[in-house]
Each structure stands twice: as structure tokens, then as C-alpha cells.
CSV table of C-alpha atoms in Angstrom, one decimal:
chain,number,residue,atom,x,y,z
A,1,MET,CA,-56.7,-22.4,-17.7
A,2,ASN,CA,-55.8,-18.9,-16.4
A,3,LEU,CA,-56.0,-20.2,-12.8
A,4,ASN,CA,-53.6,-23.0,-13.6
A,5,LYS,CA,-51.2,-20.6,-15.2
A,6,ARG,CA,-51.3,-18.3,-12.2
A,7,ASP,CA,-50.7,-21.3,-9.8
A,8,PHE,CA,-47.8,-22.4,-12.0
A,9,PHE,CA,-46.1,-19.0,-11.8
A,10,ILE,CA,-46.8,-18.7,-8.0
A,11,ASN,CA,-45.2,-22.1,-7.5
A,12,LEU,CA,-42.3,-21.2,-9.7
A,13,VAL,CA,-41.6,-18.0,-7.8
A,14,LEU,CA,-41.8,-19.8,-4.5
A,15,LEU,CA,-39.3,-22.4,-5.8
A,16,LEU,CA,-36.9,-19.7,-6.9
A,17,LEU,CA,-37.1,-18.0,-3.5
A,18,ILE,CA,-36.4,-21.3,-1.7
A,19,ILE,CA,-33.3,-21.9,-4.0
A,20,LEU,CA,-32.1,-18.3,-3.3
A,21,LEU,CA,-32.4,-18.8,0.4
A,22,LEU,CA,-30.5,-22.0,0.2
A,23,ILE,CA,-27.7,-20.3,-1.8
A,24,GLN,CA,-27.5,-17.5,0.7
A,25,ALA,CA,-27.4,-19.9,3.6
A,26,GLY,CA,-24.5,-21.7,1.9
A,27,PHE,CA,-22.7,-18.4,1.5
A,28,LEU,CA,-23.2,-17.6,5.2
A,29,TRP,CA,-21.9,-21.0,6.1
A,30,ILE,CA,-18.8,-20.5,4.0
A,31,SER,CA,-18.2,-17.1,5.5
A,32,PHE,CA,-18.5,-17.9,9.1
A,33,SER,CA,-17.5,-21.6,9.5
A,34,MET,CA,-14.3,-22.0,11.4
A,35,PRO,CA,-12.4,-25.1,10.3
A,36,ASN,CA,-10.1,-26.8,12.8
A,37,LYS,CA,-7.9,-28.4,10.2
A,38,VAL,CA,-5.4,-27.0,7.8
A,39,GLU,CA,-6.8,-26.1,4.4
A,40,ASP,CA,-4.9,-26.0,1.1
A,41,LEU,CA,-5.2,-22.4,-0.1
A,42,VAL,CA,-4.3,-21.4,-3.7
A,43,PHE,CA,-1.8,-18.5,-3.6
A,44,LYS,CA,-1.4,-16.4,-6.7
A,45,SER,CA,1.7,-14.2,-6.3
A,46,GLU,CA,0.6,-12.1,-9.3
A,47,ASP,CA,-2.6,-11.0,-7.6
A,48,ALA,CA,-0.9,-10.2,-4.3
A,49,SER,CA,2.0,-8.3,-5.8
A,50,MET,CA,-0.3,-6.3,-8.1
A,51,ASP,CA,-1.9,-5.0,-4.9
A,52,VAL,CA,1.1,-4.5,-2.6
A,53,PHE,CA,3.3,-2.9,-5.3
A,54,MET,CA,0.6,-0.7,-6.8
A,55,PRO,CA,1.8,2.9,-7.1
A,56,SER,CA,0.5,5.2,-4.4
A,57,MET,CA,-1.0,7.7,-6.9
A,58,LEU,CA,-1.7,8.1,-10.6
A,59,VAL,CA,-1.2,11.7,-11.9
A,60,VAL,CA,-2.9,12.7,-15.1
A,61,ASN,CA,-1.3,15.8,-16.5
A,62,LEU,CA,-3.4,18.0,-18.8
A,63,GLY,CA,-1.2,21.1,-18.9
A,64,TYR,CA,0.3,23.9,-16.8
A,65,ARG,CA,-1.2,23.9,-13.3
A,66,GLU,CA,-3.6,21.1,-14.4
A,67,HIS,CA,-2.4,17.9,-12.7
A,68,TYR,CA,-5.1,15.6,-11.4
A,69,VAL,CA,-4.3,13.0,-8.8
A,70,LEU,CA,-6.1,9.7,-8.7
A,71,ARG,CA,-5.9,7.5,-5.5
A,72,ASN,CA,-8.2,4.7,-6.5
A,73,PHE,CA,-7.0,3.5,-9.9
A,74,LYS,CA,-6.5,-0.3,-9.5
A,75,ASP,CA,-8.3,-1.1,-12.7
A,76,TYR,CA,-6.0,1.2,-14.7
A,77,TRP,CA,-2.9,-0.3,-13.0
A,78,LYS,CA,-4.0,-3.8,-13.9
A,79,LEU,CA,-4.7,-2.7,-17.5
A,80,TYR,CA,-1.3,-0.9,-18.0
A,81,SER,CA,1.1,-2.9,-15.7
A,82,SER,CA,1.9,-5.7,-18.2
A,83,ASP,CA,2.9,-3.2,-20.9
A,84,ILE,CA,5.0,-1.2,-18.4
A,85,SER,CA,6.8,-4.4,-17.3
A,86,GLU,CA,7.6,-5.2,-20.9
A,87,ILE,CA,9.1,-1.8,-21.5
A,88,LEU,CA,11.3,-2.0,-18.3
A,89,GLU,CA,12.4,-5.5,-19.4
A,90,ASN,CA,13.9,-4.0,-22.6
A,91,ALA,CA,15.5,-1.0,-20.9
A,92,SER,CA,19.3,-0.9,-20.7
A,93,SER,CA,22.1,1.5,-20.0
A,94,GLU,CA,22.4,1.9,-23.8
A,95,ASN,CA,18.9,3.3,-24.3
A,96,LEU,CA,18.7,5.4,-21.1
A,97,ILE,CA,19.6,9.1,-21.4
A,98,MET,CA,19.8,11.3,-18.3
A,99,ILE,CA,17.8,14.6,-18.3
A,100,ASP,CA,17.7,17.4,-15.7
A,101,GLU,CA,14.8,18.0,-13.4
A,102,LYS,CA,13.8,21.2,-15.2
A,103,THR,CA,13.3,19.3,-18.4
A,104,TYR,CA,11.3,16.6,-16.6
A,105,LEU,CA,9.1,19.1,-15.0
A,106,ASN,CA,8.4,20.8,-18.3
A,107,LEU,CA,7.1,17.4,-19.5
A,108,GLN,CA,4.3,17.7,-16.9
A,109,ASN,CA,2.8,20.5,-19.0
A,110,LYS,CA,1.9,17.9,-21.7
A,111,LYS,CA,-0.9,15.4,-21.6
A,112,SER,CA,0.6,12.4,-19.9
A,113,LEU,CA,0.3,9.8,-17.0
A,114,VAL,CA,2.7,9.5,-14.1
A,115,PHE,CA,2.7,6.4,-11.8
A,116,LYS,CA,4.3,7.4,-8.4
A,117,PHE,CA,5.4,4.8,-5.9
A,118,SER,CA,5.4,5.2,-2.1
A,119,SER,CA,9.0,4.2,-1.9
A,120,PRO,CA,11.7,3.3,-4.5
A,121,ILE,CA,11.4,-0.2,-6.0
A,122,SER,CA,14.1,-2.1,-7.9
A,123,ALA,CA,13.3,-2.2,-11.6
A,124,SER,CA,14.2,-5.9,-11.8
A,125,ILE,CA,11.9,-6.7,-8.9
A,126,LEU,CA,9.1,-4.7,-10.3
A,127,ILE,CA,9.3,-6.5,-13.7
A,128,ASN,CA,9.0,-9.9,-12.0
A,129,LEU,CA,6.2,-8.8,-9.7
A,130,ILE,CA,3.9,-7.2,-12.2
A,131,GLY,CA,4.9,-9.1,-15.4
A,132,GLU,CA,3.4,-12.3,-16.6
A,133,ASN,CA,6.7,-14.2,-16.7
A,134,LYS,CA,9.8,-14.1,-14.6
A,135,LYS,CA,12.3,-11.9,-16.5
A,136,ASP,CA,15.5,-9.8,-15.9
A,137,ASN,CA,16.6,-6.5,-17.2
A,138,ASN,CA,19.9,-4.7,-17.7
A,139,ILE,CA,19.5,-1.6,-15.5
A,140,ASN,CA,20.2,-1.3,-11.8
A,141,LEU,CA,17.7,1.4,-10.8
A,142,SER,CA,15.3,2.0,-8.0
A,143,ILE,CA,12.2,3.5,-9.5
A,144,ASN,CA,10.3,6.3,-7.9
A,145,SER,CA,7.9,7.1,-10.7
A,146,ILE,CA,7.1,6.2,-14.4
A,147,TYR,CA,6.1,8.9,-16.8
A,148,ILE,CA,4.2,8.0,-20.0
A,149,SER,CA,3.4,10.7,-22.6
A,150,ASP,CA,0.2,10.7,-24.7
A,151,ASP,CA,2.3,9.5,-27.6
A,152,ASN,CA,3.7,6.7,-25.4
A,153,ASP,CA,7.2,8.0,-24.7
A,154,VAL,CA,8.6,6.7,-21.4
A,155,TYR,CA,10.6,8.6,-18.7
A,156,LEU,CA,11.8,7.3,-15.3
A,157,CYS,CA,12.4,9.1,-12.1
A,158,ALA,CA,14.9,6.8,-10.2
A,159,SER,CA,17.1,7.5,-7.2
A,160,ASN,CA,16.4,11.3,-7.6
A,161,ASN,CA,17.6,11.3,-11.2
A,162,PHE,CA,15.6,11.5,-14.4
A,163,TYR,CA,15.9,9.4,-17.5
A,164,LYS,CA,14.3,9.1,-21.0
A,165,LEU,CA,14.0,5.7,-22.6
A,166,LEU,CA,15.2,5.9,-26.2
A,167,GLY,CA,13.6,3.7,-28.9
A,168,LEU,CA,11.0,2.2,-26.5
A,169,LYS,CA,7.3,3.1,-26.5
A,170,THR,CA,4.3,1.7,-24.8
A,171,ASN,CA,1.0,0.9,-26.4
A,172,LEU,CA,-1.3,2.3,-23.7
A,173,LYS,CA,-4.7,3.6,-24.7
A,174,MET,CA,-5.2,6.6,-22.4
A,175,ASN,CA,-7.5,9.0,-24.2
A,176,ARG,CA,-10.6,8.1,-22.1
A,177,LEU,CA,-8.6,8.5,-18.9
A,178,ILE,CA,-7.2,11.9,-20.0
A,179,ASP,CA,-10.6,13.1,-21.1
A,180,ASN,CA,-12.2,12.2,-17.7
A,181,ALA,CA,-9.3,13.2,-15.4
A,182,LYS,CA,-11.1,16.3,-14.1
A,183,ASN,CA,-14.0,14.1,-12.9
A,184,LEU,CA,-11.9,11.3,-11.6
A,185,GLY,CA,-9.1,13.2,-9.8
A,186,THR,CA,-8.2,16.1,-7.5
A,187,ARG,CA,-6.4,19.1,-8.9
A,188,TYR,CA,-2.8,19.6,-7.8
A,189,ILE,CA,0.1,21.9,-8.8
A,190,ASN,CA,3.8,21.3,-8.6
A,191,PHE,CA,6.5,23.2,-6.7
A,192,PHE,CA,7.6,25.3,-9.6
A,193,GLU,CA,4.1,26.4,-10.3
A,194,ARG,CA,3.6,27.5,-6.7
A,195,TYR,CA,7.1,28.5,-5.4
A,196,GLY,CA,9.3,28.7,-8.6
A,197,ILE,CA,11.4,25.8,-7.3
A,198,TYR,CA,12.2,23.0,-9.8
A,199,LYS,CA,11.1,20.0,-7.8
A,200,ASP,CA,9.0,17.0,-8.8
A,201,THR,CA,6.6,17.5,-5.8
A,202,LEU,CA,2.8,18.1,-6.0
A,203,ILE,CA,0.6,20.0,-3.6
A,204,PRO,CA,-3.2,20.6,-3.6
A,205,ASP,CA,-4.4,23.5,-5.7
A,206,SER,CA,-7.1,24.4,-3.1
A,207,ASP,CA,-7.5,25.6,0.4
A,208,PHE,CA,-9.8,22.6,1.2
A,209,ILE,CA,-9.8,18.9,0.3
A,210,LYS,CA,-12.6,16.3,0.7
A,211,THR,CA,-12.4,13.5,3.3
A,212,GLN,CA,-14.5,11.7,5.8
A,213,LYS,CA,-14.5,10.7,9.5
A,214,ILE,CA,-12.6,7.4,9.8
A,215,TYR,CA,-12.0,5.5,13.0
A,216,TYR,CA,-9.7,2.5,13.6
A,217,ASN,CA,-10.3,0.0,16.5
A,218,ILE,CA,-8.1,-2.5,18.2
A,219,ALA,CA,-9.5,-5.7,16.6
A,220,THR,CA,-8.0,-8.3,18.9
A,221,ASP,CA,-10.7,-7.5,21.5
A,222,ALA,CA,-13.4,-8.7,19.0
A,223,LEU,CA,-11.7,-12.1,18.3
A,224,THR,CA,-13.8,-15.0,19.6
A,225,ASP,CA,-12.3,-18.3,20.6
A,226,ASP,CA,-13.4,-19.8,17.3
A,227,ILE,CA,-11.8,-17.0,15.3
A,228,ARG,CA,-8.5,-17.2,17.3
A,229,ASN,CA,-8.5,-21.0,16.9
A,230,ASN,CA,-8.9,-20.7,13.1
A,231,LEU,CA,-6.1,-18.1,12.9
A,232,ALA,CA,-3.8,-20.4,15.0
A,233,VAL,CA,-4.5,-23.2,12.5
A,234,ARG,CA,-3.5,-20.9,9.6
A,235,TYR,CA,-0.4,-19.5,11.1
A,236,LEU,CA,0.9,-22.7,12.7
A,237,GLN,CA,-0.1,-24.9,9.7
A,238,THR,CA,-1.3,-27.8,11.7
A,239,ASP,CA,-4.6,-29.1,13.0
A,240,LEU,CA,-6.1,-27.7,16.1
A,241,ASP,CA,-5.8,-31.0,18.0
A,242,TYR,CA,-2.0,-30.6,18.0
A,243,ILE,CA,-1.9,-27.0,19.1
A,244,LYS,CA,-1.4,-26.0,22.8
A,245,GLU,CA,-3.3,-22.9,24.0
A,246,ILE,CA,-2.1,-20.7,26.8
A,247,LYS,CA,-4.4,-18.0,28.2
A,248,GLN,CA,-3.0,-15.1,30.2
A,249,SER,CA,-4.5,-11.8,31.4
A,250,GLU,CA,-3.1,-9.8,28.6
A,251,LYS,CA,-2.8,-12.3,25.8
A,252,THR,CA,-3.7,-15.7,24.4
A,253,SER,CA,-0.9,-17.8,22.8
A,254,TYR,CA,-0.9,-20.9,20.7
A,255,ILE,CA,2.1,-23.2,20.4
A,256,TYR,CA,3.0,-26.0,18.0
A,257,GLU,CA,6.5,-27.5,18.2
A,258,ASN,CA,8.9,-24.6,17.5
A,259,LYS,CA,6.3,-22.1,16.3
A,260,TYR,CA,3.9,-19.8,18.3
A,261,ILE,CA,1.3,-17.1,17.6
A,262,SER,CA,0.0,-14.7,20.3
A,263,PHE,CA,-2.9,-12.3,20.3
A,264,ASN,CA,-2.3,-9.4,22.7
A,265,LYS,CA,-5.1,-7.2,24.2
A,266,ASN,CA,-3.1,-4.1,23.0
A,267,GLY,CA,-3.8,-5.1,19.4
A,268,ILE,CA,-0.4,-6.7,18.6
A,269,VAL,CA,-0.3,-10.1,16.9
A,270,GLU,CA,3.1,-11.8,17.1
A,271,TYR,CA,4.4,-15.0,15.3
A,272,SER,CA,7.7,-16.7,15.6
A,273,ASN,CA,9.2,-19.7,14.0
A,274,GLU,CA,12.3,-21.1,15.9
A,275,GLU,CA,12.9,-24.0,13.5
A,276,GLU,CA,16.5,-24.4,12.4
A,277,PHE,CA,17.3,-23.0,8.9
A,278,ASN,CA,20.3,-22.1,6.8
A,279,VAL,CA,20.1,-19.5,4.1
A,280,THR,CA,23.5,-18.5,2.7
A,281,ASP,CA,22.3,-16.5,-0.3
A,282,ARG,CA,20.2,-13.3,0.2
A,283,ASN,CA,17.4,-13.5,-2.4
A,284,LEU,CA,15.1,-10.4,-2.4
A,285,TYR,CA,12.6,-11.7,-5.0
A,286,THR,CA,12.1,-15.1,-3.2
A,287,SER,CA,11.8,-13.4,0.2
A,288,ILE,CA,9.2,-11.0,-1.1
A,289,ILE,CA,7.1,-13.8,-2.6
A,290,THR,CA,7.4,-15.7,0.7
A,291,ALA,CA,6.2,-12.6,2.6
A,292,LEU,CA,3.3,-12.1,0.3
A,293,GLU,CA,2.2,-15.7,0.5
A,294,PHE,CA,2.4,-15.5,4.3
A,295,LEU,CA,0.3,-12.4,4.4
A,296,SER,CA,-2.2,-13.7,1.9
A,297,ARG,CA,-2.6,-17.1,3.7
A,298,ASN,CA,-2.8,-15.9,7.3
A,299,SER,CA,-4.0,-12.3,7.6
A,300,GLY,CA,-5.7,-12.2,4.2
A,301,MET,CA,-4.5,-8.6,3.9
A,302,THR,CA,-2.9,-7.6,0.6
A,303,SER,CA,-5.4,-5.3,-1.1
A,304,ASN,CA,-4.7,-2.3,1.2
A,305,VAL,CA,-1.1,-3.1,2.1
A,306,TYR,CA,2.1,-1.6,0.6
A,307,LEU,CA,5.8,-2.4,1.2
A,308,ASP,CA,7.2,0.7,2.9
A,309,SER,CA,10.9,-0.2,3.3
A,310,THR,CA,13.3,-3.1,3.3
A,311,ASN,CA,16.4,-3.8,5.4
A,312,PRO,CA,19.0,-6.6,4.9
A,313,ILE,CA,19.4,-8.7,8.1
A,314,GLU,CA,21.5,-11.6,9.4
A,315,TYR,CA,20.6,-14.3,11.9
A,316,LYS,CA,23.1,-17.0,12.9
A,317,GLY,CA,24.9,-16.8,9.6
A,318,SER,CA,21.6,-16.8,7.5
A,319,LEU,CA,20.9,-13.9,5.2
A,320,GLY,CA,17.5,-12.4,4.7
A,321,TYR,CA,15.4,-9.2,4.9
A,322,LYS,CA,13.3,-7.3,7.3
A,323,PHE,CA,10.2,-6.0,5.6
A,324,PHE,CA,8.1,-3.1,6.8
A,325,PHE,CA,4.5,-3.0,5.5
A,326,ASN,CA,2.0,-0.3,6.0
A,327,LEU,CA,-1.7,0.2,5.2
A,328,ARG,CA,-3.6,2.4,2.8
A,329,GLU,CA,-6.8,4.0,3.7
A,330,SER,CA,-9.1,5.5,1.0
A,331,GLY,CA,-6.1,5.6,-1.4
A,332,LYS,CA,-3.8,7.4,1.1
A,333,ASN,CA,-0.9,5.9,3.1
A,334,LEU,CA,-1.8,5.3,6.7
A,335,VAL,CA,1.0,6.1,9.2
A,336,LEU,CA,1.3,4.3,12.5
A,337,ASN,CA,1.7,6.9,15.3
A,338,SER,CA,3.9,4.7,17.5
A,339,LYS,CA,7.5,3.8,18.3
A,340,ASP,CA,7.2,1.1,15.7
A,341,ASN,CA,7.5,2.3,12.2
A,342,SER,CA,4.9,0.1,10.6
A,343,PHE,CA,1.7,-1.8,11.0
A,344,ILE,CA,3.4,-5.0,9.9
A,345,GLU,CA,7.0,-6.1,10.4
A,346,MET,CA,8.4,-9.4,9.0
A,347,ASP,CA,11.8,-11.2,9.0
A,348,VAL,CA,12.1,-13.4,6.0
A,349,PHE,CA,15.0,-15.6,4.9
A,350,SER,CA,14.2,-16.8,1.3
A,351,ASN,CA,11.4,-19.4,2.0
A,352,HIS,CA,11.5,-19.1,5.8
A,353,VAL,CA,9.5,-16.6,7.8
A,354,LYS,CA,11.3,-16.2,11.1
A,355,PHE,CA,9.2,-13.4,12.7
A,356,TYR,CA,6.0,-11.6,12.1
A,357,ARG,CA,4.4,-8.7,14.0
A,358,GLU,CA,1.2,-6.9,13.2
A,359,TYR,CA,-0.9,-4.2,14.8
A,360,TYR,CA,-4.3,-5.8,14.4
A,361,PHE,CA,-6.3,-2.7,13.8
A,362,LYS,CA,-9.5,-2.6,11.7
A,363,ARG,CA,-11.5,0.3,10.3
A,364,ALA,CA,-14.7,0.8,12.4
A,365,ASP,CA,-17.9,0.1,10.5
A,366,ASP,CA,-19.8,3.2,9.5
A,367,PRO,CA,-22.9,2.7,7.3
A,368,SER,CA,-23.2,6.4,6.7
A,369,TYR,CA,-20.7,8.3,4.6
A,370,ASN,CA,-20.4,11.9,5.7
A,371,GLU,CA,-18.1,13.9,3.4
A,372,LEU,CA,-16.1,16.6,5.1
A,373,ARG,CA,-14.2,19.6,3.7
A,374,VAL,CA,-10.9,19.9,5.5
A,375,LYS,CA,-8.8,23.1,5.5
A,376,VAL,CA,-5.3,22.7,4.0
A,377,LEU,CA,-2.6,25.0,5.1
A,378,ASP,CA,0.1,25.9,2.6
A,379,ILE,CA,3.3,23.9,3.3
A,380,LYS,CA,5.4,27.1,3.3
A,381,THR,CA,3.2,28.5,6.1
A,382,ILE,CA,3.6,25.3,8.1
A,383,ILE,CA,7.4,25.4,7.8
A,384,ASP,CA,7.4,29.1,8.8
A,385,ARG,CA,5.5,28.3,12.0
A,386,ASN,CA,7.9,25.4,12.9
A,387,LEU,CA,11.3,26.7,11.8
A,388,LYS,CA,12.8,26.0,15.2
A,389,ILE,CA,12.6,22.2,14.8
A,390,PHE,CA,14.6,22.2,11.6
A,391,PRO,CA,18.4,22.6,11.5
A,392,GLN,CA,18.1,25.0,8.6
A,393,GLU,CA,17.3,28.6,9.4
A,394,LYS,CA,15.3,29.7,6.3
A,395,THR,CA,12.1,28.3,4.9
A,396,GLU,CA,13.4,28.5,1.3
A,397,ASP,CA,16.3,26.3,2.2
A,398,ILE,CA,14.0,23.7,3.7
A,399,LEU,CA,11.8,23.7,0.6
A,400,ASN,CA,14.8,23.2,-1.6
A,401,LEU,CA,16.0,20.3,0.5
A,402,LEU,CA,12.6,18.6,0.5
A,403,ASN,CA,13.0,15.1,-0.9
A,404,ASN,CA,9.3,14.2,-0.9
A,405,LEU,CA,6.0,15.6,0.3
A,406,SER,CA,2.8,13.5,0.7
A,407,ILE,CA,-0.6,13.8,2.3
A,408,VAL,CA,-1.2,10.8,4.6
A,409,TYR,CA,-3.6,9.6,7.3
A,410,ILE,CA,-2.1,9.2,10.8
A,411,ASN,CA,-3.8,7.6,13.8
A,412,GLU,CA,-4.1,9.5,17.0
A,413,SER,CA,-3.5,6.5,19.3
A,414,THR,CA,-2.5,2.8,19.4
A,415,THR,CA,-4.1,2.1,22.7
A,416,ASP,CA,-7.8,2.8,22.0
A,417,SER,CA,-10.3,3.6,19.2
A,418,SER,CA,-8.5,6.2,17.1
A,419,LYS,CA,-9.7,8.8,14.7
A,420,LEU,CA,-7.6,9.3,11.6
A,421,LYS,CA,-6.4,12.7,10.8
A,422,LEU,CA,-4.8,14.1,7.6
A,423,ALA,CA,-1.2,15.1,7.8
A,424,TYR,CA,1.6,16.3,5.6
A,425,GLU,CA,4.6,13.9,5.5
A,426,LEU,CA,7.9,15.7,4.7
A,427,LEU,CA,11.0,13.7,3.9
A,428,ILE,CA,14.2,15.8,4.4
A,429,ASN,CA,17.6,14.2,4.5
A,430,GLY,CA,16.3,10.8,5.5
A,431,LYS,CA,14.1,12.2,8.3
A,432,LYS,CA,10.3,12.3,8.2
A,433,TYR,CA,8.2,15.1,9.7
A,434,TYR,CA,4.5,14.9,10.2
A,435,PHE,CA,2.3,18.0,10.6
A,436,ASP,CA,-1.4,18.4,11.0
A,437,ILE,CA,-2.7,19.5,7.6
A,438,SER,CA,-5.2,22.1,9.0
A,439,LEU,CA,-3.5,23.4,12.2
A,440,GLY,CA,0.2,23.1,11.2
A,441,LYS,CA,1.2,21.5,14.5
A,442,LEU,CA,4.0,18.9,14.6
A,443,ILE,CA,2.6,15.4,15.2
A,444,LEU,CA,5.6,13.1,14.9
A,445,ILE,CA,9.3,13.0,13.8
A,446,ARG,CA,10.7,9.7,12.6
């Protein structure tokens, strides 16, 4: 009897192992098979926009000189975004009251949350991108940050002005986040606490910050014929049998009718659609959704991508937008050290994507995580050392003119495997200056 029971359990274990191996084999087949035909992919604009338009940082304020910056907070953004969208939907010129920057900075001394965006975003676009339903609102503001107090009052920083929303409160439950802020975030202080300047700008409250060695490689070199074929099918939206392939020394191109996609050895992927189109109304929301769907379907990149800037464009009488997307690495913005301003550039005319260009760079696999402590120079010291590159003659004048200050990653090269370095990004009068965070040397002016 005991032997029969033992045999039964042995056979059961073997059966379960066989089933597990079959399941794993199925997953491997799903992951690596390269279909030669167009597949219907389900696109959810809400998921893509939640990633692409997620703020660049979440600041948890606990009090004077106690501001904790979180870079990886996607779960909190998902939890709070619907409530924030509803508040913005009900905002209007009647319930907005302007306050000065000093008053706004004093609010940072109270327990609160601040969602800060990489670049200003239209309130109406934000509502539609993060809300559950397509809505409109009555304010014409480009939002830089959203402040929510621990008693759920709402303030906005928009176009370098500050506003309080009267009669509107959120229902956010933030006690646990506030209680754990010291463990979750990195401590920062603002300009007033360091320099006595009333400016909504944060800097690290430490001479060192934690990071790791990160390398990015040109990924087009690693593309096999099968992978390129699969990407061509996706971009050109037709079966491989109808696609013409042209191989040259520096690139491989695929052509179908009026569309082509090329993979260059220098890491650049380019797509163009020369089909005739006519778009007489410039529609930002529709163009953004089209861009997100194109990104999601073809490159699969939305989780670490953010919209950096937008320019209206015109082509043969049609009206559209040029979008500049950049990447995030470990929660920080990644800046492309190149004549091009972005990793991804796209020309979109409502439902039509005319042009797409991407620097096809991927993070190098590193199974070991080696934490580093990097020295951080004070921004005042860096400006002192580089005064000759600024039109202003005094460091204090430059600090007062500073529109924004961020810590970003920047790549050393676009022609080879490149190590990322930490840099200060200073925005002054529309011009961006990048300095090595440890050495204070100028890297790039844009």
C-alpha cells in the first residue's frame, strides 16, 4: 500500500514536471517566433498614455528641508491619476485663484505630494489621456506640476504661475506614502532653503547620490534577418511576401508601395509614408493617440518613453505635429548627446504618420547590480566655474534666471557602446546647459 502511494506521488510529480516543461516551451515559442504576416494587435491608449505622460518625479513633502523625491512611482500614479483627472475636469477660471511663488513654496513645508512633469502639458490633453472617459475642461493652462496637500487641497504650477483650486478637493489616501517617504525617496531641498531664492527648484541635500554603471549599445547590429523581417511586417502593415528588401553596406531597407523602413548600422531606424493625405484641421489629441499607437505597435516602447516637446508643422497644406520623444532610465530622463534633440522623432497629421526616426539603442544586459556613490557638486559652484559661457556676469543673476534644474543621464557617444553619466540640466531663457554632476565640466548646450 505504501509502495503504491509512493509510486503514485512519483508519477504525479513527473506528470507535473512534463506539463511545466510544455508550458515553458510554449512561452519560448511565443517569445521568439517571427510571424511573416500582419497580426491584429489590441492597442489600449489608456495604458500607453499612462506611461508616456507619467510625471518625471513624485515629491513627498514632510516639512522644512524634508522633501523626498521618488523616481519609480508608477503604481501610485495609476492609483491617483483618475482622481486628479476628475479634479482638473471641474477646474475653471472661476475657481482658480493665482498665488505668488513665495506662498507656493511655503506650502512645501506641509505634508503633501507634488507630481512634477518633464515638460508642460495641456490640462485638457492630460484629462483625456489619464481619465477614464473623454472629457473637456474650462481652463487653458499648460501644467508643470500638481500639488496635493494632506487634507486634499489642490494647487497647480502652470506656465510659471501658481494657482489654488477653490472648492475642489481630491479623495487621495496618502498616509502610507507619507509615512514611508524616507525609505522610498531621496532627500532634496529647495532653492530657498539652500540659497534664499524663492524658486520652485529642488536639489539633492547630500554631497553624494546613489547610482550604478549603465551602458547603452547600438542595437541594430544585433538584429537578425528574422527580427528585421518581423519589424518590417509591423511597420509596413503587410505580409512579408509583398515587401521588397534592399541590402546595402550601411543599411537594410524594406519597401512596400509608398512606405519604407530602413535599419542603419549607425543605430538609426527611419520610416516614411509617402501616401497622399489631406488634413486641414490640426488635432493634437488625435495626433498624440496616433503616435502612441504607432509606438506601441511597432517598437513596443512606451513604458520608458516620455513626450519631451511638440511643434506644429505643415506639409503640402496639411496640418500636424512633430513630436520629440525621449527615454527614461532608472526613473531619470535620458538625454541624447547628439545634433538630434531626441531618441524618437515623429511627424503626425491626425491619423497619418508621415515620418518616424528612432535611435535604436538598448541598455546592455548586466546581471550584476553594483551600486555606486557619485559625488554631487553644488550647482552654485558649477556656475562659478563656468561663468564665461553665460551672458550674465554674476552667479546670483543666473540662479535667479534659472527656469528649471534636473539631474539626468546623458550618453557619451552615439557611435559606439556608451556609458551613461549623470549631469545637471539647466534651463535658462529657453536654452539648456548640461554639466557633469561630479566634475562640473560643460557637456552640451542645446
